[in-house]
Amino acid sequence: MNTRPSKKLVDFREASELSWGSTVLVTLYREICRATQPLKNKISSCILLLQSWARYRLPFLRP
């Protein structure tokens, strides 16, 4: 799945039909994999989404 925004996407009604959840998940996974490289020291996407997902899906992480 290509996660880059399409320049052809002009009709915003069509945007609601896209799989945004999959796109966000792919982006988070890619950034987590890149963060494991020795010279990389931060994740460049919205880690807050991953944290909220983890708290929702993994109850033992809740305070």
XYZ file of C-alpha atoms in Angstrom:
63
model
C 0.000 0.000 0.000
C 1.368 3.380 -0.962
C 1.118 5.708 2.033
C 2.100 8.885 0.212
C -0.738 11.293 -0.471
C -2.025 11.115 -3.992
C -1.915 14.311 -6.013
C -4.889 12.981 -7.939
C -7.075 12.991 -4.823
C -9.188 16.072 -5.360
C -12.648 14.913 -4.310
C -12.651 14.746 -0.503
C -15.755 12.564 -0.541
C -13.603 9.838 -2.082
C -11.079 10.251 0.745
C -13.589 8.840 3.215
C -13.530 5.557 1.299
C -9.774 5.090 1.702
C -8.323 2.846 4.378
C -6.847 5.503 6.660
C -6.420 3.117 9.588
C -4.239 0.805 7.532
C -2.214 3.739 6.256
C -1.558 5.030 9.767
C -0.645 1.553 11.009
C 1.779 1.002 8.117
C 3.396 4.379 8.794
C 3.789 3.637 12.505
C 5.285 0.195 11.841
C 7.708 1.658 9.311
C 8.853 4.343 11.734
C 9.262 1.826 14.569
C 11.437 -0.311 12.287
C 13.481 2.717 11.268
C 13.920 3.709 14.917
C 15.766 0.451 15.566
C 18.611 1.598 13.334
C 21.692 2.555 15.376
C 21.923 6.159 14.134
C 18.237 6.986 14.532
C 17.091 8.316 17.890
C 13.422 9.260 17.413
C 10.245 8.209 15.668
C 9.045 10.787 13.164
C 5.336 9.947 13.055
C 2.597 10.461 15.610
C 3.546 8.038 18.375
C 0.499 9.210 20.338
C -1.683 7.096 18.030
C 0.369 4.017 18.819
C 0.219 4.724 22.549
C -3.552 5.172 22.538
C -3.993 1.998 20.489
C -1.764 0.053 22.888
C -3.705 1.253 25.927
C -6.978 0.281 24.302
C -5.868 -3.133 23.014
C -3.455 -4.103 25.826
C -5.250 -3.456 29.135
C -2.230 -4.362 31.265
C -0.537 -1.154 30.031
C -3.222 1.046 31.565
C -2.272 2.935 34.743
